[in-house]
Amino acid sequence: MLPGVVECGWSATAEQAPVVGQSAATAPRNSALPQQDSSGQNSQSTPQNPPLPESNPAQQGQKPPPSSQNPPPSAQLPEPAIRNPEVQPAPKPAIAPPALTIPRLTRAPALEDFLDMKPEGEIAQQMAKVTGFVQRNPHDGENVSEETAAYLGYDQKNLYVVFVCFDDPKKVRARMSAREDIHDDDQVAVMFDTFHDRRRAYEFQTTALGVQWDAIYTEASRQETGGNWDTSWDAVWDSRGKVTSGGFVVWMSIPFKSLRFPATKQQEWGLILYRGIVRKNEEAFWPQVSYRVAGRLGQAATLYGLEGISPDRDIELIPYGIIRGLRALDERDPFNPYFQNAVAQGQAGLDAKFVIHDHFVLDLTANPDFSQVESEDPEITVNQRFEVYFPEKRPFFLENEDYFRTPIDLFFTRNIQDPSAGIRLTGKEGPYSVGMITSDDRAPGVAVPSYCPATSPICSASLSGDRSYFTIARVSRDIFAQSTVGAVYTDWECPATGEYNRVGGVDTRLRFNANWIVEAQGVTSSSNLRGLNAFLSPTGNLQTTCEYNLFPFSSGNFGNGNHYAGPADRLEVRRNGLHFNYLGIYQDVSPGFVTVPGFVNRVDTRGLYQTMYYRFRPKKGWIVNWGPSLIQRYVFDHEGNRLDTYYDPYLKIEGRGQTYIWLGPYEELRERLRPQDFCFLGFSCQPQIANRDYHEHDSEVRFQTGYLRKVTVGATYEWGDGVNFVASSQAPAPLNQPFLARQDTASGTLSFRPMKPLKIENTYLFERLRATDSTYLFALSQIPGVGKGIFNNHIVRSKWNWQFTPQLSLRVILQYNSVLANTPGNTVSPYTFLPTQKEFNADVLLTYLVHPGTAIYVGYNSDLQNLDVVPGAGVSNTPKGYINDSRQFFVKVSYQFRF
C-alpha cells in the first residue's frame, strides 16, 4: 500500500510488488497472494502507514549534553549572516539524527499530571520534552499541523512516554475498540531500536483512548507475508488515554522486562516518536522520517540516559485449559463418512518463555490450542491455477518470525498444521542474529483414517498416528551500516515413509545509499518425496504419502523417480524516494526445487518482475498525491518457452479523508499452458495436449474513502477476459480443456460504527465467469437450451465487535460462501465440472482479556453446507437444503505467570 494509506477493511493495497509465482490468468491486484507496494509491505496490519522500501541510516551523532527540551531553542535560531562576501563559509557536515537524554525518575508519572495539556507536578516536569514533529505525509518535511509534544523518563523497572496532542476534541477520532484494532482512530507511537543496529525495533502504539497495538518492526520486509511488522508479538505493558478540551493525552508505561537489549551499564538506543491524524491523512515523526530516505531506523534519534537497567530474569509460563463439546463430519474415508461426537472433551497445554542473558529467548509450546484464533479473511479460491496464500494467524509461529525471514519464503509456518510440541530459540549477540525452531506435526497421521473397511476403494490407514518433523535454522551477520549476510537451512522429515526435504543456502541485503537496496539469495534443495507421482499416477494413492495433507508441488516440478533436486535464486533491486520508486526482481526456480516448509507455488521459471511509479505531491488542495504506475512481468521456463507476459499501467490518486482512487484502463496478459500444465490441472496426460496460448485484456476501477467519521466504504470492479481452469474433461471438444471466457470480479466493503463501542465490518466478494459468444453458440449446438453461465462465486462476510470495556468484548462473524455453477435452470453444464456449493458459517467469541497471556474465552462456531451424507457411498452436494457438518462450543482459560 502507498504510504499514508490506512487499511480499513479493504484487502487490496495501493501499490503492489509484482507477484512472483502467481497465475498469469489472475491480475496481480486481484491475486489471493498478499499485495504490497514496491517495498513489499502491506499496511493492513500496520496502522502506522508503512514507508516505501526500507534502507540505511545517516551517521550517528555524538552524545550531546542533557537537555530538557528537544530540539533546544538554540538549535532553532538562524545562523548569523556572512558579512564579507569574499569569505566563503566552511563546508557543513552531513546532518546527523538528533539525540535525546532522558532522566531517571523517583516514581512513575501519572496521566492526570498532563490533562491540562502541560506537565504539572514535580515528576512530570522532570521528564525530557520533545517537540518539533515533522510530517512525512501528506507534505514531507513540513511541521505537524497540530501542536504535539512528548515527555519521556524512566525508573528501575519501566520506561514512561506521555504524548500531549493538541486538536479540536470534536474532530479527534477515538473509539473504544478491541486490542490492536486501532486503524480507524488517531494514534501515537514510540519505536525503540534497543540494540541500535538500525535493523529491528519494538513499537508501542495506542489510540487517543489508550487502546494498544504493538509489534516488532524490521527494515527488511518479506513479500509473501506483507511487510515490516510482526504484529503477533504481544507484550505486557500499560497505557491510558483521554480526550480533553484541548485535544488528547496518552500515557504509556513499558516494562524493561518486556524488551530485549544489551547487558551493558549504559544503554544507547534508537528512538522514533509518531503521531497520526486520520482525517488529514497525516503522519508526523520525531525526528523527521522522510520518504526521501529508505527505511525508518536509519533516521532514528539516539536515546541516552538509560543506566543500570536490566530485564532481570524473565520467565513466563502460560498454562491453559479448555473444555469443548463438538460434532463434526469425518470425511477422511470419502466412501464411509460419519459424524464425530464429543459431549465434554478436555485439553490442557503450556506455553513457556525463558530469557537467556537478556537478549536470547527460548520459547516452548506443548499441546498448543488455537480455538480463539479468528477465521480466515475471505478470499476467492475458485478457478485459481496456483495455490492461494493465506497468512499465518497462530501466535506461537508468528512471534519472532523476522529471525527466519529471507527473500525466498522458505518458512511458511502454516505448513506445520497440527503440532503437539515445538521449541524456538531467537536472539542477537553482537552483530550475529540466530533463529532456530523445531516442531512435530501430527497432520500426516490425522489426515488419514485410523481404520479402512475393505469396501473402501482408496482409503489407506498405513500412516494413521504418524508424524512429520520440521527444523529451521538461520544465522545472519550485520555488515556495514545497514546490510546483512546470512545462511538458512530447513529440514522436513517423515520417518514412517522415509520421505524428506532439505533446503540450504545463503542470502544478503545490501544498502548502497539512502535510496537503493539490493537483496539476493541462492538456495538448493534435495528431496525424496512420493506425493507427485502418487498424484499423477492413475493407480496412485496420496493417502500413502506424507504429502496427502501438505502438497508442495506445482506443474513445473520434475524429478528422477521420487528424488527432486535443484537450485532457486532471487535478486531484488529496490529504489525508494519521495516521487519515484522502483522494484525489480529476477527469480530463477529450477524444475527440481521443492520446499515443504516454505511457500513457493511455482517452479521451472525464469522471471523478471518490475513495478515502478511516480507520485506528484501538491502542496495545496484536496489531492495529497497522484501519479502513474506500471506493473510488468516476463516469465520463461528452463527450455526457453515464454510462459507469461503481463502489463498493467494505472493511475492512482490519494485525497484527503483517506480517499483513494485507482484507474486501470487496460491490462494485457498472455499466458501459455504446456502439456505438463494441462496434466497437473486434471486434463489429459496421455495423449499430451500441445502448448496453448491465452491472450487476455482487462480493465479495472477502485475506490475507497474514510471521509465520514463513522463510515469507511470501498468498492472495486474488474472486467475483461479470464481462463476457465475448471472446464469439464467430459464435455465435447474443445470445451473439455481450459478455454477463454468473460470474467467479472467485484468487491465491496462497508465498515461503520453506529456507536463508539460497536464496530461492524462487512465484505462482499464476487466473481463471475461466462462463455464468450462463440463458445456459447458452439455449446448451444451441442446441448440445446444451454446458457452462458459457467459459475458465480459469492462471498459475504459480516464481522461485529462490541468492546464493552478495554478487557471485555464480544465478536460475531457471519459468512456465506456459494459457488453457483452453470446457468440457473440448466441441469447439464458443458462448461465446468464444479457442483453448486453453498456454505454458511457462524463464529461467536466472548473474550475477557486482562493482558496478553491471561484471558478467558467462551466460543461457539457452526457450519452449514448443502451436503448429502450417505454412509457407504460418500458425500455429495445437493441443490437444496443444508446440514450442520460441524459445530463446537468451548471454554478456554489461560493465565500468565511471570517471574
PDB file of N, CA and C in Angstrom, residues 781-838:
ATOM      1  N   SER A 781     -25.164 -25.575 -29.841  1.00  0.00           N
ATOM      2  CA  SER A 781     -25.348 -26.566 -30.907  1.00  0.00           C
ATOM      3  C   SER A 781     -25.230 -27.996 -30.373  1.00  0.00           C
ATOM      4  N   GLN A 782     -24.529 -28.157 -29.263  1.00  0.00           N
ATOM      5  CA  GLN A 782     -24.352 -29.487 -28.691  1.00  0.00           C
ATOM      6  C   GLN A 782     -25.437 -29.822 -27.663  1.00  0.00           C
ATOM      7  N   ILE A 783     -25.838 -28.800 -26.892  1.00  0.00           N
ATOM      8  CA  ILE A 783     -26.830 -29.002 -25.830  1.00  0.00           C
ATOM      9  C   ILE A 783     -27.867 -27.903 -25.960  1.00  0.00           C
ATOM     10  N   PRO A 784     -28.962 -28.157 -26.627  1.00  0.00           N
ATOM     11  CA  PRO A 784     -29.990 -27.116 -26.810  1.00  0.00           C
ATOM     12  C   PRO A 784     -30.482 -26.577 -25.471  1.00  0.00           C
ATOM     13  N   GLY A 785     -30.662 -25.268 -25.413  1.00  0.00           N
ATOM     14  CA  GLY A 785     -31.168 -24.618 -24.219  1.00  0.00           C
ATOM     15  C   GLY A 785     -30.127 -24.219 -23.215  1.00  0.00           C
ATOM     16  N   VAL A 786     -28.834 -24.528 -23.467  1.00  0.00           N
ATOM     17  CA  VAL A 786     -27.784 -24.160 -22.521  1.00  0.00           C
ATOM     18  C   VAL A 786     -27.614 -22.646 -22.506  1.00  0.00           C
ATOM     19  N   GLY A 787     -27.185 -22.096 -21.382  1.00  0.00           N
ATOM     20  CA  GLY A 787     -26.957 -20.656 -21.265  1.00  0.00           C
ATOM     21  C   GLY A 787     -25.481 -20.318 -21.341  1.00  0.00           C
ATOM     22  N   LYS A 788     -25.131 -19.112 -20.917  1.00  0.00           N
ATOM     23  CA  LYS A 788     -23.746 -18.658 -20.962  1.00  0.00           C
ATOM     24  C   LYS A 788     -23.012 -18.832 -19.638  1.00  0.00           C
ATOM     25  N   GLY A 789     -23.735 -19.040 -18.553  1.00  0.00           N
ATOM     26  CA  GLY A 789     -23.102 -19.048 -17.239  1.00  0.00           C
ATOM     27  C   GLY A 789     -22.201 -20.241 -17.012  1.00  0.00           C
ATOM     28  N   ILE A 790     -20.993 -19.988 -16.512  1.00  0.00           N
ATOM     29  CA  ILE A 790     -20.065 -21.054 -16.114  1.00  0.00           C
ATOM     30  C   ILE A 790     -20.121 -21.212 -14.593  1.00  0.00           C
ATOM     31  N   PHE A 791     -19.893 -20.131 -13.859  1.00  0.00           N
ATOM     32  CA  PHE A 791     -20.140 -20.142 -12.422  1.00  0.00           C
ATOM     33  C   PHE A 791     -20.204 -18.706 -11.913  1.00  0.00           C
ATOM     34  N   ASN A 792     -20.883 -18.535 -10.789  1.00  0.00           N
ATOM     35  CA  ASN A 792     -20.873 -17.316  -9.993  1.00  0.00           C
ATOM     36  C   ASN A 792     -20.371 -17.676  -8.598  1.00  0.00           C
ATOM     37  N   ASN A 793     -19.427 -16.903  -8.087  1.00  0.00           N
ATOM     38  CA  ASN A 793     -18.906 -17.124  -6.741  1.00  0.00           C
ATOM     39  C   ASN A 793     -19.240 -15.891  -5.898  1.00  0.00           C
ATOM     40  N   HIS A 794     -20.010 -16.100  -4.813  1.00  0.00           N
ATOM     41  CA  HIS A 794     -20.387 -15.021  -3.906  1.00  0.00           C
ATOM     42  C   HIS A 794     -19.828 -15.317  -2.520  1.00  0.00           C
ATOM     43  N   ILE A 795     -19.187 -14.333  -1.908  1.00  0.00           N
ATOM     44  CA  ILE A 795     -18.744 -14.433  -0.518  1.00  0.00           C
ATOM     45  C   ILE A 795     -19.218 -13.187   0.208  1.00  0.00           C
ATOM     46  N   VAL A 796     -19.994 -13.397   1.270  1.00  0.00           N
ATOM     47  CA  VAL A 796     -20.499 -12.292   2.086  1.00  0.00           C
ATOM     48  C   VAL A 796     -20.051 -12.545   3.524  1.00  0.00           C
ATOM     49  N   ARG A 797     -19.427 -11.537   4.119  1.00  0.00           N
ATOM     50  CA  ARG A 797     -18.907 -11.685   5.486  1.00  0.00           C
ATOM     51  C   ARG A 797     -19.259 -10.439   6.276  1.00  0.00           C
ATOM     52  N   SER A 798     -19.786 -10.652   7.487  1.00  0.00           N
ATOM     53  CA  SER A 798     -20.108  -9.549   8.391  1.00  0.00           C
ATOM     54  C   SER A 798     -19.477  -9.845   9.743  1.00  0.00           C
ATOM     55  N   LYS A 799     -18.646  -8.918  10.193  1.00  0.00           N
ATOM     56  CA  LYS A 799     -17.933  -9.087  11.457  1.00  0.00           C
ATOM     57  C   LYS A 799     -18.363  -7.975  12.413  1.00  0.00           C
ATOM     58  N   TRP A 800     -18.891  -8.369  13.567  1.00  0.00           N
ATOM     59  CA  TRP A 800     -19.353  -7.428  14.584  1.00  0.00           C
ATOM     60  C   TRP A 800     -18.455  -7.572  15.813  1.00  0.00           C
ATOM     61  N   ASN A 801     -17.933  -6.444  16.293  1.00  0.00           N
ATOM     62  CA  ASN A 801     -17.130  -6.469  17.515  1.00  0.00           C
ATOM     63  C   ASN A 801     -17.652  -5.401  18.478  1.00  0.00           C
ATOM     64  N   TRP A 802     -18.100  -5.847  19.638  1.00  0.00           N
ATOM     65  CA  TRP A 802     -18.624  -4.946  20.665  1.00  0.00           C
ATOM     66  C   TRP A 802     -17.636  -4.941  21.815  1.00  0.00           C
ATOM     67  N   GLN A 803     -16.984  -3.780  22.041  1.00  0.00           N
ATOM     68  CA  GLN A 803     -15.994  -3.648  23.096  1.00  0.00           C
ATOM     69  C   GLN A 803     -16.664  -3.009  24.304  1.00  0.00           C
ATOM     70  N   PHE A 804     -17.135  -3.846  25.228  1.00  0.00           N
ATOM     71  CA  PHE A 804     -17.848  -3.335  26.397  1.00  0.00           C
ATOM     72  C   PHE A 804     -16.918  -2.530  27.305  1.00  0.00           C
ATOM     73  N   THR A 805     -15.728  -3.057  27.548  1.00  0.00           N
ATOM     74  CA  THR A 805     -14.696  -2.400  28.341  1.00  0.00           C
ATOM     75  C   THR A 805     -13.367  -2.690  27.649  1.00  0.00           C
ATOM     76  N   PRO A 806     -12.277  -2.081  28.115  1.00  0.00           N
ATOM     77  CA  PRO A 806     -10.994  -2.430  27.493  1.00  0.00           C
ATOM     78  C   PRO A 806     -10.661  -3.919  27.573  1.00  0.00           C
ATOM     79  N   GLN A 807     -11.259  -4.634  28.522  1.00  0.00           N
ATOM     80  CA  GLN A 807     -10.963  -6.058  28.669  1.00  0.00           C
ATOM     81  C   GLN A 807     -12.041  -6.967  28.066  1.00  0.00           C
ATOM     82  N   LEU A 808     -13.280  -6.567  28.116  1.00  0.00           N
ATOM     83  CA  LEU A 808     -14.394  -7.441  27.754  1.00  0.00           C
ATOM     84  C   LEU A 808     -14.924  -7.095  26.369  1.00  0.00           C
ATOM     85  N   SER A 809     -15.011  -8.110  25.499  1.00  0.00           N
ATOM     86  CA  SER A 809     -15.506  -7.880  24.137  1.00  0.00           C
ATOM     87  C   SER A 809     -16.295  -9.093  23.656  1.00  0.00           C
ATOM     88  N   LEU A 810     -17.139  -8.832  22.678  1.00  0.00           N
ATOM     89  CA  LEU A 810     -17.921  -9.876  22.014  1.00  0.00           C
ATOM     90  C   LEU A 810     -17.704  -9.744  20.517  1.00  0.00           C
ATOM     91  N   ARG A 811     -17.312 -10.840  19.876  1.00  0.00           N
ATOM     92  CA  ARG A 811     -17.072 -10.851  18.433  1.00  0.00           C
ATOM     93  C   ARG A 811     -17.993 -11.861  17.770  1.00  0.00           C
ATOM     94  N   VAL A 812     -18.678 -11.434  16.720  1.00  0.00           N
ATOM     95  CA  VAL A 812     -19.550 -12.312  15.947  1.00  0.00           C
ATOM     96  C   VAL A 812     -19.159 -12.192  14.481  1.00  0.00           C
ATOM     97  N   ILE A 813     -18.909 -13.333  13.831  1.00  0.00           N
ATOM     98  CA  ILE A 813     -18.575 -13.358  12.409  1.00  0.00           C
ATOM     99  C   ILE A 813     -19.582 -14.261  11.708  1.00  0.00           C
ATOM    100  N   LEU A 814     -20.250 -13.723  10.723  1.00  0.00           N
ATOM    101  CA  LEU A 814     -21.184 -14.477   9.896  1.00  0.00           C
ATOM    102  C   LEU A 814     -20.675 -14.447   8.461  1.00  0.00           C
ATOM    103  N   GLN A 815     -20.581 -15.620   7.830  1.00  0.00           N
ATOM    104  CA  GLN A 815     -20.042 -15.667   6.471  1.00  0.00           C
ATOM    105  C   GLN A 815     -20.821 -16.662   5.617  1.00  0.00           C
ATOM    106  N   TYR A 816     -21.155 -16.213   4.407  1.00  0.00           N
ATOM    107  CA  TYR A 816     -21.845 -17.057   3.424  1.00  0.00           C
ATOM    108  C   TYR A 816     -20.962 -17.150   2.187  1.00  0.00           C
ATOM    109  N   ASN A 817     -20.764 -18.371   1.710  1.00  0.00           N
ATOM    110  CA  ASN A 817     -19.919 -18.609   0.536  1.00  0.00           C
ATOM    111  C   ASN A 817     -20.660 -19.550  -0.396  1.00  0.00           C
ATOM    112  N   SER A 818     -20.822 -19.155  -1.646  1.00  0.00           N
ATOM    113  CA  SER A 818     -21.518 -20.018  -2.593  1.00  0.00           C
ATOM    114  C   SER A 818     -20.794 -20.026  -3.929  1.00  0.00           C
ATOM    115  N   VAL A 819     -20.766 -21.193  -4.543  1.00  0.00           N
ATOM    116  CA  VAL A 819     -20.320 -21.352  -5.920  1.00  0.00           C
ATOM    117  C   VAL A 819     -21.517 -21.886  -6.689  1.00  0.00           C
ATOM    118  N   LEU A 820     -22.121 -21.026  -7.500  1.00  0.00           N
ATOM    119  CA  LEU A 820     -23.313 -21.390  -8.257  1.00  0.00           C
ATOM    120  C   LEU A 820     -22.879 -21.741  -9.659  1.00  0.00           C
ATOM    121  N   ALA A 821     -22.719 -23.033  -9.910  1.00  0.00           N
ATOM    122  CA  ALA A 821     -22.222 -23.498 -11.195  1.00  0.00           C
ATOM    123  C   ALA A 821     -23.356 -23.618 -12.199  1.00  0.00           C
ATOM    124  N   ASN A 822     -23.023 -23.327 -13.483  1.00  0.00           N
ATOM    125  CA  ASN A 822     -23.980 -23.496 -14.575  1.00  0.00           C
ATOM    126  C   ASN A 822     -24.977 -22.329 -14.597  1.00  0.00           C
ATOM    127  N   THR A 823     -25.664 -22.174 -15.688  1.00  0.00           N
ATOM    128  CA  THR A 823     -26.729 -21.189 -15.806  1.00  0.00           C
ATOM    129  C   THR A 823     -27.940 -21.666 -15.015  1.00  0.00           C
ATOM    130  N   PRO A 824     -28.547 -20.808 -14.190  1.00  0.00           N
ATOM    131  CA  PRO A 824     -29.725 -21.237 -13.420  1.00  0.00           C
ATOM    132  C   PRO A 824     -30.780 -21.866 -14.322  1.00  0.00           C
ATOM    133  N   GLY A 825     -31.281 -23.014 -13.893  1.00  0.00           N
ATOM    134  CA  GLY A 825     -32.314 -23.702 -14.664  1.00  0.00           C
ATOM    135  C   GLY A 825     -31.789 -24.830 -15.508  1.00  0.00           C
ATOM    136  N   ASN A 826     -30.475 -24.826 -15.826  1.00  0.00           N
ATOM    137  CA  ASN A 826     -29.892 -25.916 -16.608  1.00  0.00           C
ATOM    138  C   ASN A 826     -29.457 -27.053 -15.692  1.00  0.00           C
ATOM    139  N   THR A 827     -29.695 -28.259 -16.079  1.00  0.00           N
ATOM    140  CA  THR A 827     -29.290 -29.412 -15.288  1.00  0.00           C
ATOM    141  C   THR A 827     -27.982 -30.017 -15.777  1.00  0.00           C
ATOM    142  N   VAL A 828     -27.550 -29.681 -16.976  1.00  0.00           N
ATOM    143  CA  VAL A 828     -26.312 -30.201 -17.544  1.00  0.00           C
ATOM    144  C   VAL A 828     -25.450 -29.015 -17.963  1.00  0.00           C
ATOM    145  N   SER A 829     -24.175 -29.041 -17.609  1.00  0.00           N
ATOM    146  CA  SER A 829     -23.276 -27.948 -17.966  1.00  0.00           C
ATOM    147  C   SER A 829     -22.165 -28.467 -18.853  1.00  0.00           C
ATOM    148  N   PRO A 830     -21.950 -27.864 -20.021  1.00  0.00           N
ATOM    149  CA  PRO A 830     -20.815 -28.237 -20.847  1.00  0.00           C
ATOM    150  C   PRO A 830     -19.560 -27.447 -20.492  1.00  0.00           C
ATOM    151  N   TYR A 831     -19.652 -26.593 -19.479  1.00  0.00           N
ATOM    152  CA  TYR A 831     -18.565 -25.661 -19.224  1.00  0.00           C
ATOM    153  C   TYR A 831     -17.663 -26.048 -18.055  1.00  0.00           C
ATOM    154  N   THR A 832     -18.183 -26.688 -17.014  1.00  0.00           N
ATOM    155  CA  THR A 832     -17.398 -26.895 -15.803  1.00  0.00           C
ATOM    156  C   THR A 832     -17.825 -28.168 -15.081  1.00  0.00           C
ATOM    157  N   PHE A 833     -16.867 -28.730 -14.340  1.00  0.00           N
ATOM    158  CA  PHE A 833     -17.159 -29.899 -13.506  1.00  0.00           C
ATOM    159  C   PHE A 833     -17.618 -29.489 -12.109  1.00  0.00           C
ATOM    160  N   LEU A 834     -17.591 -28.201 -11.792  1.00  0.00           N
ATOM    161  CA  LEU A 834     -17.926 -27.760 -10.440  1.00  0.00           C
ATOM    162  C   LEU A 834     -19.396 -28.020 -10.128  1.00  0.00           C
ATOM    163  N   PRO A 835     -19.683 -28.534  -8.933  1.00  0.00           N
ATOM    164  CA  PRO A 835     -21.071 -28.595  -8.478  1.00  0.00           C
ATOM    165  C   PRO A 835     -21.465 -27.278  -7.821  1.00  0.00           C
ATOM    166  N   THR A 836     -22.741 -27.084  -7.602  1.00  0.00           N
ATOM    167  CA  THR A 836     -23.196 -25.933  -6.832  1.00  0.00           C
ATOM    168  C   THR A 836     -22.917 -26.191  -5.351  1.00  0.00           C
ATOM    169  N   GLN A 837     -22.212 -25.246  -4.726  1.00  0.00           N
ATOM    170  CA  GLN A 837     -21.811 -25.392  -3.326  1.00  0.00           C
ATOM    171  C   GLN A 837     -22.271 -24.169  -2.548  1.00  0.00           C
ATOM    172  N   LYS A 838     -22.847 -24.421  -1.375  1.00  0.00           N
ATOM    173  CA  LYS A 838     -23.304 -23.341  -0.510  1.00  0.00           C
ATOM    174  C   LYS A 838     -22.866 -23.647   0.921  1.00  0.00           C
TER     175      LYS A 838
END
